[in-house]
Amino acid sequence: MVSVKAEQAQLTNGSTPTWPGDVVALTGEGVDIALNVAGGDTLTPTIAATRVGGRIHQVGYTADRIAPLDIFVAIEHATNIRIATAGSRASFEALVRAMQRHAIRPSIDKAFDLEHLDDALEYLASGGHLGKVIVNLDF
C-alpha cells in the first residue's frame, strides 16, 4: 500500500499488525490517500490508517474478494472508498498487443514527481487535461 500525506510519501506493505497505528504516528493524523491493491481483510486496517475524511482507492483484491468491514472504524474515519476496475487480464493483454502492433502510445498531458502528488491530483480534478496525468514513482 502506498500512503501519501501532502508533504511526504511513505511506503508500507502492511506486514505488521500495528501498521495502521504506525502510519497515524508517522503522519500525525492518518493519510490523505491510501492505495489498496489487496482488499479482503486489509480494508479495515487501511481505513484505520486514513485521516478523518481521507480516501482509499481500492484497485484490487489479491488478498480476497470479500472484505470484512468494522463499521465503527469506517464511521470514525469517515473515509471515502473509491473502487477502480480495469477489466480482465485477458482484455488488458489484448489491448497491450494491439497498442504494440499499431505503435499506439498514450498521450501524456503532464507528469508530476511523487512529492508533488497533491498538485497532480488537483490538476486532474480540474478537468482541463487532454491526455494522461502521470506521477513518477521513483523508489
mmCIF file of N, CA and C in Angstrom:
data_model
loop_
_atom_site.group_PDB
_atom_site.id
_atom_site.type_symbol
_atom_site.label_atom_id
_atom_site.label_comp_id
_atom_site.label_asym_id
_atom_site.label_seq_id
_atom_site.Cartn_x
_atom_site.Cartn_y
_atom_site.Cartn_z
ATOM 1 N N MET A 1 0.837 -1.169 0.000
ATOM 2 C CA MET A 1 0.000 0.000 0.000
ATOM 3 C C MET A 1 0.880 1.228 0.000
ATOM 4 N N VAL A 2 0.592 2.198 -0.801
ATOM 5 C CA VAL A 2 1.285 3.471 -0.781
ATOM 6 C C VAL A 2 0.413 4.440 -0.013
ATOM 7 N N SER A 3 0.939 5.040 1.028
ATOM 8 C CA SER A 3 0.193 6.019 1.804
ATOM 9 C C SER A 3 0.834 7.380 1.600
ATOM 10 N N VAL A 4 0.017 8.384 1.322
ATOM 11 C CA VAL A 4 0.551 9.681 0.935
ATOM 12 C C VAL A 4 -0.048 10.781 1.797
ATOM 13 N N LYS A 5 0.774 11.637 2.331
ATOM 14 C CA LYS A 5 0.364 12.851 3.001
ATOM 15 C C LYS A 5 0.933 13.990 2.165
ATOM 16 N N ALA A 6 0.356 15.145 2.268
ATOM 17 C CA ALA A 6 0.682 16.254 1.379
ATOM 18 C C ALA A 6 2.174 16.461 1.171
ATOM 19 N N GLU A 7 2.958 16.518 2.227
ATOM 20 C CA GLU A 7 4.372 16.841 2.075
ATOM 21 C C GLU A 7 5.303 15.646 2.143
ATOM 22 N N GLN A 8 4.758 14.433 2.167
ATOM 23 C CA GLN A 8 5.635 13.267 2.259
ATOM 24 C C GLN A 8 4.983 12.046 1.643
ATOM 25 N N ALA A 9 5.785 11.067 1.372
ATOM 26 C CA ALA A 9 5.262 9.789 0.896
ATOM 27 C C ALA A 9 5.963 8.700 1.683
ATOM 28 N N GLN A 10 5.221 7.690 2.046
ATOM 29 C CA GLN A 10 5.779 6.577 2.816
ATOM 30 C C GLN A 10 5.198 5.292 2.248
ATOM 31 N N LEU A 11 6.025 4.285 2.107
ATOM 32 C CA LEU A 11 5.584 3.008 1.571
ATOM 33 C C LEU A 11 5.491 1.999 2.708
ATOM 34 N N THR A 12 4.353 1.306 2.788
ATOM 35 C CA THR A 12 4.211 0.221 3.753
ATOM 36 C C THR A 12 3.510 -0.932 3.065
ATOM 37 N N ASN A 13 3.887 -2.138 3.429
ATOM 38 C CA ASN A 13 3.247 -3.304 2.823
ATOM 39 C C ASN A 13 2.267 -3.975 3.776
ATOM 40 N N GLY A 14 2.037 -3.357 4.947
ATOM 41 C CA GLY A 14 1.069 -3.904 5.881
ATOM 42 C C GLY A 14 1.486 -5.210 6.513
ATOM 43 N N SER A 15 2.786 -5.462 6.638
ATOM 44 C CA SER A 15 3.266 -6.756 7.114
ATOM 45 C C SER A 15 3.212 -6.917 8.633
ATOM 46 N N THR A 16 2.991 -5.833 9.371
ATOM 47 C CA THR A 16 2.887 -5.941 10.823
ATOM 48 C C THR A 16 1.477 -5.544 11.252
ATOM 49 N N PRO A 17 0.956 -6.155 12.304
ATOM 50 C CA PRO A 17 -0.413 -5.837 12.724
ATOM 51 C C PRO A 17 -0.571 -4.410 13.234
ATOM 52 N N THR A 18 0.520 -3.758 13.582
ATOM 53 C CA THR A 18 0.442 -2.391 14.119
ATOM 54 C C THR A 18 0.573 -1.319 13.042
ATOM 55 N N TRP A 19 0.639 -1.721 11.764
ATOM 56 C CA TRP A 19 0.943 -0.743 10.728
ATOM 57 C C TRP A 19 -0.041 0.427 10.654
ATOM 58 N N PRO A 20 -1.360 0.255 10.863
ATOM 59 C CA PRO A 20 -2.227 1.442 10.801
ATOM 60 C C PRO A 20 -1.839 2.488 11.851
ATOM 61 N N GLY A 21 -1.564 2.043 13.078
ATOM 62 C CA GLY A 21 -1.126 2.965 14.124
ATOM 63 C C GLY A 21 0.222 3.579 13.802
ATOM 64 N N ASP A 22 1.108 2.797 13.193
ATOM 65 C CA ASP A 22 2.420 3.313 12.794
ATOM 66 C C ASP A 22 2.267 4.435 11.764
ATOM 67 N N VAL A 23 1.342 4.241 10.830
ATOM 68 C CA VAL A 23 1.106 5.254 9.796
ATOM 69 C C VAL A 23 0.534 6.525 10.426
ATOM 70 N N VAL A 24 -0.421 6.355 11.343
ATOM 71 C CA VAL A 24 -1.007 7.518 12.022
ATOM 72 C C VAL A 24 0.069 8.248 12.828
ATOM 73 N N ALA A 25 0.935 7.498 13.520
ATOM 74 C CA ALA A 25 2.019 8.125 14.277
ATOM 75 C C ALA A 25 2.984 8.875 13.355
ATOM 76 N N LEU A 26 3.261 8.318 12.203
ATOM 77 C CA LEU A 26 4.174 8.944 11.245
ATOM 78 C C LEU A 26 3.598 10.236 10.681
ATOM 79 N N THR A 27 2.296 10.231 10.382
ATOM 80 C CA THR A 27 1.675 11.381 9.715
ATOM 81 C C THR A 27 1.036 12.363 10.683
ATOM 82 N N GLY A 28 0.744 11.921 11.889
ATOM 83 C CA GLY A 28 0.111 12.786 12.869
ATOM 84 C C GLY A 28 -1.402 12.687 12.907
ATOM 85 N N GLU A 29 -2.018 12.275 11.815
ATOM 86 C CA GLU A 29 -3.484 12.184 11.787
ATOM 87 C C GLU A 29 -3.994 11.087 10.860
ATOM 88 N N GLY A 30 -3.117 10.389 10.190
ATOM 89 C CA GLY A 30 -3.518 9.421 9.170
ATOM 90 C C GLY A 30 -3.286 10.002 7.797
ATOM 91 N N VAL A 31 -3.342 9.158 6.805
ATOM 92 C CA VAL A 31 -3.029 9.590 5.444
ATOM 93 C C VAL A 31 -4.229 10.225 4.767
ATOM 94 N N ASP A 32 -3.950 11.080 3.820
ATOM 95 C CA ASP A 32 -4.996 11.684 2.988
ATOM 96 C C ASP A 32 -5.540 10.656 2.002
ATOM 97 N N ILE A 33 -4.622 9.911 1.382
ATOM 98 C CA ILE A 33 -4.981 8.967 0.326
ATOM 99 C C ILE A 33 -4.230 7.662 0.547
ATOM 100 N N ALA A 34 -4.946 6.551 0.449
ATOM 101 C CA ALA A 34 -4.315 5.236 0.523
ATOM 102 C C ALA A 34 -4.695 4.450 -0.719
ATOM 103 N N LEU A 35 -3.762 3.739 -1.265
ATOM 104 C CA LEU A 35 -3.984 2.868 -2.411
ATOM 105 C C LEU A 35 -3.938 1.432 -1.903
ATOM 106 N N ASN A 36 -5.052 0.717 -2.043
ATOM 107 C CA ASN A 36 -5.130 -0.657 -1.540
ATOM 108 C C ASN A 36 -5.330 -1.594 -2.719
ATOM 109 N N VAL A 37 -4.389 -2.498 -2.922
ATOM 110 C CA VAL A 37 -4.489 -3.471 -4.010
ATOM 111 C C VAL A 37 -4.860 -4.854 -3.509
ATOM 112 N N ALA A 38 -4.931 -5.032 -2.187
ATOM 113 C CA ALA A 38 -5.146 -6.358 -1.627
ATOM 114 C C ALA A 38 -6.609 -6.668 -1.346
ATOM 115 N N GLY A 39 -7.380 -5.698 -0.874
ATOM 116 C CA GLY A 39 -8.765 -5.970 -0.500
ATOM 117 C C GLY A 39 -8.821 -6.900 0.691
ATOM 118 N N GLY A 40 -9.865 -7.711 0.749
ATOM 119 C CA GLY A 40 -10.005 -8.683 1.822
ATOM 120 C C GLY A 40 -9.897 -8.051 3.189
ATOM 121 N N ASP A 41 -9.182 -8.730 4.085
ATOM 122 C CA ASP A 41 -9.094 -8.247 5.459
ATOM 123 C C ASP A 41 -8.117 -7.087 5.635
ATOM 124 N N THR A 42 -7.621 -6.517 4.539
ATOM 125 C CA THR A 42 -6.768 -5.330 4.629
ATOM 126 C C THR A 42 -7.575 -4.034 4.569
ATOM 127 N N LEU A 43 -8.860 -4.121 4.243
ATOM 128 C CA LEU A 43 -9.650 -2.900 4.071
ATOM 129 C C LEU A 43 -9.833 -2.132 5.380
ATOM 130 N N THR A 44 -10.269 -2.795 6.452
ATOM 131 C CA THR A 44 -10.480 -2.090 7.717
ATOM 132 C C THR A 44 -9.184 -1.474 8.248
ATOM 133 N N PRO A 45 -8.038 -2.194 8.247
ATOM 134 C CA PRO A 45 -6.799 -1.536 8.684
ATOM 135 C C PRO A 45 -6.420 -0.344 7.795
ATOM 136 N N THR A 46 -6.718 -0.421 6.517
ATOM 137 C CA THR A 46 -6.427 0.707 5.632
ATOM 138 C C THR A 46 -7.288 1.902 6.015
ATOM 139 N N ILE A 47 -8.556 1.660 6.330
ATOM 140 C CA ILE A 47 -9.429 2.741 6.804
ATOM 141 C C ILE A 47 -8.849 3.340 8.084
ATOM 142 N N ALA A 48 -8.384 2.486 8.997
ATOM 143 C CA ALA A 48 -7.823 2.953 10.264
ATOM 144 C C ALA A 48 -6.581 3.815 10.065
ATOM 145 N N ALA A 49 -5.890 3.652 8.943
ATOM 146 C CA ALA A 49 -4.678 4.422 8.658
ATOM 147 C C ALA A 49 -4.971 5.758 7.981
ATOM 148 N N THR A 50 -6.243 6.012 7.632
ATOM 149 C CA THR A 50 -6.579 7.276 6.966
ATOM 150 C C THR A 50 -6.996 8.329 7.987
ATOM 151 N N ARG A 51 -6.836 9.574 7.619
ATOM 152 C CA ARG A 51 -7.324 10.680 8.444
ATOM 153 C C ARG A 51 -8.836 10.748 8.304
ATOM 154 N N VAL A 52 -9.472 11.513 9.149
ATOM 155 C CA VAL A 52 -10.912 11.735 9.020
ATOM 156 C C VAL A 52 -11.162 12.386 7.660
ATOM 157 N N GLY A 53 -12.048 11.790 6.873
ATOM 158 C CA GLY A 53 -12.351 12.310 5.544
ATOM 159 C C GLY A 53 -11.350 11.900 4.479
ATOM 160 N N GLY A 54 -10.422 11.008 4.810
ATOM 161 C CA GLY A 54 -9.428 10.554 3.838
ATOM 162 C C GLY A 54 -10.063 9.686 2.756
ATOM 163 N N ARG A 55 -9.237 9.294 1.789
ATOM 164 C CA ARG A 55 -9.723 8.494 0.668
ATOM 165 C C ARG A 55 -8.916 7.210 0.531
ATOM 166 N N ILE A 56 -9.620 6.155 0.167
ATOM 167 C CA ILE A 56 -8.972 4.903 -0.201
ATOM 168 C C ILE A 56 -9.330 4.624 -1.652
ATOM 169 N N HIS A 57 -8.328 4.340 -2.449
ATOM 170 C CA HIS A 57 -8.546 3.898 -3.817
ATOM 171 C C HIS A 57 -8.330 2.387 -3.813
ATOM 172 N N GLN A 58 -9.402 1.651 -3.932
ATOM 173 C CA GLN A 58 -9.365 0.188 -3.925
ATOM 174 C C GLN A 58 -9.250 -0.285 -5.366
ATOM 175 N N VAL A 59 -8.119 -0.876 -5.711
ATOM 176 C CA VAL A 59 -7.881 -1.244 -7.102
ATOM 177 C C VAL A 59 -7.630 -2.730 -7.300
ATOM 178 N N GLY A 60 -7.853 -3.519 -6.275
ATOM 179 C CA GLY A 60 -7.620 -4.945 -6.446
ATOM 180 C C GLY A 60 -8.169 -5.748 -5.290
ATOM 181 N N TYR A 61 -8.003 -7.053 -5.415
ATOM 182 C CA TYR A 61 -8.470 -7.964 -4.375
ATOM 183 C C TYR A 61 -7.576 -9.200 -4.315
ATOM 184 N N THR A 62 -6.268 -8.959 -4.289
ATOM 185 C CA THR A 62 -5.325 -10.070 -4.269
ATOM 186 C C THR A 62 -5.412 -10.880 -2.978
ATOM 187 N N ALA A 63 -5.838 -10.265 -1.874
ATOM 188 C CA ALA A 63 -5.973 -10.999 -0.611
ATOM 189 C C ALA A 63 -7.298 -11.761 -0.572
ATOM 190 N N ASP A 64 -8.368 -11.132 -1.056
ATOM 191 C CA ASP A 64 -9.683 -11.774 -1.070
ATOM 192 C C ASP A 64 -10.685 -10.817 -1.689
ATOM 193 N N ARG A 65 -11.717 -11.375 -2.298
ATOM 194 C CA ARG A 65 -12.793 -10.560 -2.865
ATOM 195 C C ARG A 65 -13.762 -10.079 -1.797
ATOM 196 N N ILE A 66 -13.857 -10.798 -0.697
ATOM 197 C CA ILE A 66 -14.749 -10.441 0.396
ATOM 198 C C ILE A 66 -13.953 -9.636 1.422
ATOM 199 N N ALA A 67 -14.477 -8.468 1.805
ATOM 200 C CA ALA A 67 -13.776 -7.598 2.740
ATOM 201 C C ALA A 67 -14.620 -7.387 3.994
ATOM 202 N N PRO A 68 -14.268 -8.059 5.099
ATOM 203 C CA PRO A 68 -14.990 -7.774 6.336
ATOM 204 C C PRO A 68 -14.731 -6.329 6.750
ATOM 205 N N LEU A 69 -15.756 -5.656 7.198
ATOM 206 C CA LEU A 69 -15.642 -4.234 7.492
ATOM 207 C C LEU A 69 -16.052 -3.958 8.930
ATOM 208 N N ASP A 70 -15.165 -3.318 9.693
ATOM 209 C CA ASP A 70 -15.512 -2.839 11.024
ATOM 210 C C ASP A 70 -16.208 -1.498 10.814
ATOM 211 N N ILE A 71 -17.525 -1.505 10.893
ATOM 212 C CA ILE A 71 -18.306 -0.315 10.565
ATOM 213 C C ILE A 71 -17.974 0.847 11.490
ATOM 214 N N PHE A 72 -17.598 0.560 12.764
ATOM 215 C CA PHE A 72 -17.234 1.637 13.674
ATOM 216 C C PHE A 72 -15.995 2.376 13.172
ATOM 217 N N VAL A 73 -14.985 1.627 12.726
ATOM 218 C CA VAL A 73 -13.768 2.259 12.194
ATOM 219 C C VAL A 73 -14.113 3.098 10.974
ATOM 220 N N ALA A 74 -14.986 2.587 10.119
ATOM 221 C CA ALA A 74 -15.385 3.325 8.920
ATOM 222 C C ALA A 74 -16.105 4.624 9.285
ATOM 223 N N ILE A 75 -17.007 4.559 10.256
ATOM 224 C CA ILE A 75 -17.733 5.765 10.681
ATOM 225 C C ILE A 75 -16.781 6.746 11.358
ATOM 226 N N GLU A 76 -15.905 6.225 12.225
ATOM 227 C CA GLU A 76 -14.958 7.061 12.957
ATOM 228 C C GLU A 76 -14.049 7.860 12.023
ATOM 229 N N HIS A 77 -13.657 7.252 10.907
ATOM 230 C CA HIS A 77 -12.726 7.910 9.980
ATOM 231 C C HIS A 77 -13.428 8.618 8.826
ATOM 232 N N ALA A 78 -14.721 8.356 8.630
ATOM 233 C CA ALA A 78 -15.478 8.988 7.537
ATOM 234 C C ALA A 78 -14.702 8.900 6.219
ATOM 235 N N THR A 79 -14.149 7.734 5.966
ATOM 236 C CA THR A 79 -13.296 7.518 4.801
ATOM 237 C C THR A 79 -14.129 7.297 3.544
ATOM 238 N N ASN A 80 -13.717 7.918 2.460
ATOM 239 C CA ASN A 80 -14.332 7.686 1.154
ATOM 240 C C ASN A 80 -13.574 6.566 0.462
ATOM 241 N N ILE A 81 -14.297 5.562 0.000
ATOM 242 C CA ILE A 81 -13.665 4.443 -0.692
ATOM 243 C C ILE A 81 -14.065 4.517 -2.158
ATOM 244 N N ARG A 82 -13.077 4.618 -3.008
ATOM 245 C CA ARG A 82 -13.304 4.661 -4.446
ATOM 246 C C ARG A 82 -12.833 3.346 -5.053
ATOM 247 N N ILE A 83 -13.673 2.766 -5.848
ATOM 248 C CA ILE A 83 -13.368 1.475 -6.454
ATOM 249 C C ILE A 83 -12.949 1.702 -7.908
ATOM 250 N N ALA A 84 -11.842 1.120 -8.286
ATOM 251 C CA ALA A 84 -11.367 1.216 -9.660
ATOM 252 C C ALA A 84 -11.415 -0.174 -10.282
ATOM 253 N N THR A 85 -11.973 -0.255 -11.449
ATOM 254 C CA THR A 85 -11.986 -1.521 -12.174
ATOM 255 C C THR A 85 -11.246 -1.326 -13.487
ATOM 256 N N ALA A 86 -10.643 -2.385 -13.932
ATOM 257 C CA ALA A 86 -9.832 -2.273 -15.142
ATOM 258 C C ALA A 86 -10.114 -3.389 -16.140
ATOM 259 N N GLY A 87 -11.118 -4.190 -15.899
ATOM 260 C CA GLY A 87 -11.408 -5.285 -16.812
ATOM 261 C C GLY A 87 -10.554 -6.503 -16.514
ATOM 262 N N SER A 88 -10.650 -7.472 -17.380
ATOM 263 C CA SER A 88 -9.931 -8.733 -17.161
ATOM 264 C C SER A 88 -8.479 -8.632 -17.622
ATOM 265 N N ARG A 89 -7.668 -9.551 -17.144
ATOM 266 C CA ARG A 89 -6.263 -9.612 -17.564
ATOM 267 C C ARG A 89 -6.180 -9.897 -19.064
ATOM 268 N N ALA A 90 -7.044 -10.800 -19.548
ATOM 269 C CA ALA A 90 -7.016 -11.146 -20.979
ATOM 270 C C ALA A 90 -7.321 -9.917 -21.835
ATOM 271 N N SER A 91 -8.287 -9.109 -21.406
ATOM 272 C CA SER A 91 -8.618 -7.887 -22.160
ATOM 273 C C SER A 91 -7.448 -6.911 -22.148
ATOM 274 N N PHE A 92 -6.796 -6.785 -20.993
ATOM 275 C CA PHE A 92 -5.651 -5.878 -20.898
ATOM 276 C C PHE A 92 -4.509 -6.338 -21.796
ATOM 277 N N GLU A 93 -4.226 -7.649 -21.795
ATOM 278 C CA GLU A 93 -3.152 -8.173 -22.639
ATOM 279 C C GLU A 93 -3.472 -7.980 -24.119
ATOM 280 N N ALA A 94 -4.740 -8.128 -24.489
ATOM 281 C CA ALA A 94 -5.136 -7.887 -25.882
ATOM 282 C C ALA A 94 -4.953 -6.411 -26.238
ATOM 283 N N LEU A 95 -5.276 -5.531 -25.317
ATOM 284 C CA LEU A 95 -5.077 -4.098 -25.540
ATOM 285 C C LEU A 95 -3.597 -3.776 -25.737
ATOM 286 N N VAL A 96 -2.739 -4.330 -24.891
ATOM 287 C CA VAL A 96 -1.297 -4.082 -24.998
ATOM 288 C C VAL A 96 -0.770 -4.596 -26.330
ATOM 289 N N ARG A 97 -1.197 -5.795 -26.738
ATOM 290 C CA ARG A 97 -0.746 -6.330 -28.038
ATOM 291 C C ARG A 97 -1.178 -5.418 -29.190
ATOM 292 N N ALA A 98 -2.412 -4.944 -29.154
ATOM 293 C CA ALA A 98 -2.902 -4.054 -30.214
ATOM 294 C C ALA A 98 -2.120 -2.746 -30.215
ATOM 295 N N MET A 99 -1.838 -2.204 -29.044
ATOM 296 C CA MET A 99 -1.073 -0.949 -28.982
ATOM 297 C C MET A 99 0.346 -1.154 -29.509
ATOM 298 N N GLN A 100 0.957 -2.282 -29.186
ATOM 299 C CA GLN A 100 2.304 -2.555 -29.679
ATOM 300 C C GLN A 100 2.294 -2.753 -31.194
ATOM 301 N N ARG A 101 1.346 -3.523 -31.687
ATOM 302 C CA ARG A 101 1.263 -3.827 -33.110
ATOM 303 C C ARG A 101 1.073 -2.557 -33.943
ATOM 304 N N HIS A 102 0.276 -1.623 -33.440
ATOM 305 C CA HIS A 102 -0.040 -0.413 -34.203
ATOM 306 C C HIS A 102 0.742 0.817 -33.721
ATOM 307 N N ALA A 103 1.751 0.586 -32.871
ATOM 308 C CA ALA A 103 2.612 1.657 -32.346
ATOM 309 C C ALA A 103 1.795 2.796 -31.738
ATOM 310 N N ILE A 104 0.757 2.444 -30.979
ATOM 311 C CA ILE A 104 -0.083 3.435 -30.311
ATOM 312 C C ILE A 104 0.533 3.752 -28.960
ATOM 313 N N ARG A 105 0.736 5.029 -28.690
ATOM 314 C CA ARG A 105 1.288 5.470 -27.413
ATOM 315 C C ARG A 105 0.276 6.416 -26.768
ATOM 316 N N PRO A 106 0.044 6.268 -25.474
ATOM 317 C CA PRO A 106 -0.899 7.174 -24.819
ATOM 318 C C PRO A 106 -0.371 8.602 -24.830
ATOM 319 N N SER A 107 -1.263 9.542 -24.950
ATOM 320 C CA SER A 107 -0.909 10.951 -24.910
ATOM 321 C C SER A 107 -0.732 11.377 -23.456
ATOM 322 N N ILE A 108 0.428 11.925 -23.125
ATOM 323 C CA ILE A 108 0.694 12.381 -21.760
ATOM 324 C C ILE A 108 0.561 13.889 -21.738
ATOM 325 N N ASP A 109 -0.385 14.370 -20.937
ATOM 326 C CA ASP A 109 -0.603 15.806 -20.798
ATOM 327 C C ASP A 109 0.440 16.431 -19.882
ATOM 328 N N LYS A 110 0.648 15.803 -18.715
ATOM 329 C CA LYS A 110 1.574 16.378 -17.743
ATOM 330 C C LYS A 110 2.063 15.285 -16.795
ATOM 331 N N ALA A 111 3.328 15.401 -16.368
ATOM 332 C CA ALA A 111 3.921 14.444 -15.433
ATOM 333 C C ALA A 111 4.339 15.174 -14.156
ATOM 334 N N PHE A 112 4.138 14.512 -13.017
ATOM 335 C CA PHE A 112 4.493 15.067 -11.719
ATOM 336 C C PHE A 112 5.394 14.078 -10.989
ATOM 337 N N ASP A 113 6.333 14.594 -10.211
ATOM 338 C CA ASP A 113 7.094 13.739 -9.305
ATOM 339 C C ASP A 113 6.227 13.443 -8.094
ATOM 340 N N LEU A 114 6.497 12.335 -7.405
ATOM 341 C CA LEU A 114 5.679 11.899 -6.281
ATOM 342 C C LEU A 114 5.528 12.967 -5.211
ATOM 343 N N GLU A 115 6.582 13.740 -4.957
ATOM 344 C CA GLU A 115 6.476 14.768 -3.915
ATOM 345 C C GLU A 115 5.473 15.872 -4.281
ATOM 346 N N HIS A 116 5.014 15.893 -5.525
ATOM 347 C CA HIS A 116 4.008 16.868 -5.963
ATOM 348 C C HIS A 116 2.675 16.188 -6.265
ATOM 349 N N LEU A 117 2.403 15.097 -5.551
ATOM 350 C CA LEU A 117 1.165 14.344 -5.771
ATOM 351 C C LEU A 117 -0.067 15.209 -5.571
ATOM 352 N N ASP A 118 -0.076 16.058 -4.538
ATOM 353 C CA ASP A 118 -1.233 16.938 -4.321
ATOM 354 C C ASP A 118 -1.497 17.804 -5.549
ATOM 355 N N ASP A 119 -0.432 18.353 -6.142
ATOM 356 C CA ASP A 119 -0.589 19.172 -7.345
ATOM 357 C C ASP A 119 -1.155 18.338 -8.497
ATOM 358 N N ALA A 120 -0.671 17.098 -8.619
ATOM 359 C CA ALA A 120 -1.165 16.214 -9.682
ATOM 360 C C ALA A 120 -2.649 15.931 -9.511
ATOM 361 N N LEU A 121 -3.077 15.661 -8.277
ATOM 362 C CA LEU A 121 -4.488 15.368 -8.031
ATOM 363 C C LEU A 121 -5.361 16.595 -8.268
ATOM 364 N N GLU A 122 -4.874 17.764 -7.867
ATOM 365 C CA GLU A 122 -5.617 18.999 -8.136
ATOM 366 C C GLU A 122 -5.720 19.247 -9.637
ATOM 367 N N TYR A 123 -4.629 19.037 -10.352
ATOM 368 C CA TYR A 123 -4.625 19.222 -11.803
ATOM 369 C C TYR A 123 -5.612 18.264 -12.465
ATOM 370 N N LEU A 124 -5.598 17.007 -12.025
ATOM 371 C CA LEU A 124 -6.516 16.009 -12.558
ATOM 372 C C LEU A 124 -7.960 16.382 -12.251
ATOM 373 N N ALA A 125 -8.223 16.814 -11.034
ATOM 374 C CA ALA A 125 -9.584 17.187 -10.623
ATOM 375 C C ALA A 125 -10.097 18.410 -11.373
ATOM 376 N N SER A 126 -9.196 19.272 -11.838
ATOM 377 C CA SER A 126 -9.626 20.480 -12.549
ATOM 378 C C SER A 126 -10.259 20.144 -13.890
ATOM 379 N N GLY A 127 -9.918 18.973 -14.434
ATOM 380 C CA GLY A 127 -10.539 18.510 -15.671
ATOM 381 C C GLY A 127 -10.038 19.170 -16.938
ATOM 382 N N GLY A 128 -9.012 19.985 -16.858
ATOM 383 C CA GLY A 128 -8.525 20.679 -18.039
ATOM 384 C C GLY A 128 -7.499 19.910 -18.848
ATOM 385 N N HIS A 129 -7.178 18.706 -18.435
ATOM 386 C CA HIS A 129 -6.121 17.949 -19.109
ATOM 387 C C HIS A 129 -6.656 17.272 -20.376
ATOM 388 N N LEU A 130 -5.731 17.084 -21.305
ATOM 389 C CA LEU A 130 -6.028 16.352 -22.531
ATOM 390 C C LEU A 130 -4.935 15.307 -22.665
ATOM 391 N N GLY A 131 -5.205 14.112 -22.203
ATOM 392 C CA GLY A 131 -4.207 13.055 -22.150
ATOM 393 C C GLY A 131 -4.017 12.615 -20.717
ATOM 394 N N LYS A 132 -3.031 11.775 -20.506
ATOM 395 C CA LYS A 132 -2.775 11.189 -19.192
ATOM 396 C C LYS A 132 -2.053 12.169 -18.278
ATOM 397 N N VAL A 133 -2.420 12.135 -17.016
ATOM 398 C CA VAL A 133 -1.697 12.837 -15.962
ATOM 399 C C VAL A 133 -0.978 11.739 -15.192
ATOM 400 N N ILE A 134 0.350 11.798 -15.168
ATOM 401 C CA ILE A 134 1.105 10.694 -14.557
ATOM 402 C C ILE A 134 1.895 11.191 -13.351
ATOM 403 N N VAL A 135 2.185 10.244 -12.452
ATOM 404 C CA VAL A 135 3.014 10.501 -11.285
ATOM 405 C C VAL A 135 4.196 9.549 -11.367
ATOM 406 N N ASN A 136 5.393 10.117 -11.345
ATOM 407 C CA ASN A 136 6.615 9.325 -11.394
ATOM 408 C C ASN A 136 6.874 8.724 -10.022
ATOM 409 N N LEU A 137 6.948 7.396 -9.953
ATOM 410 C CA LEU A 137 7.214 6.695 -8.708
ATOM 411 C C LEU A 137 8.643 6.181 -8.731
ATOM 412 N N ASP A 138 9.541 6.957 -8.204
ATOM 413 C CA ASP A 138 10.952 6.573 -8.144
ATOM 414 C C ASP A 138 11.280 6.174 -6.720
ATOM 415 N N PHE A 139 11.381 4.853 -6.468
ATOM 416 C CA PHE A 139 11.705 4.365 -5.127
ATOM 417 C C PHE A 139 13.120 3.871 -5.113
#
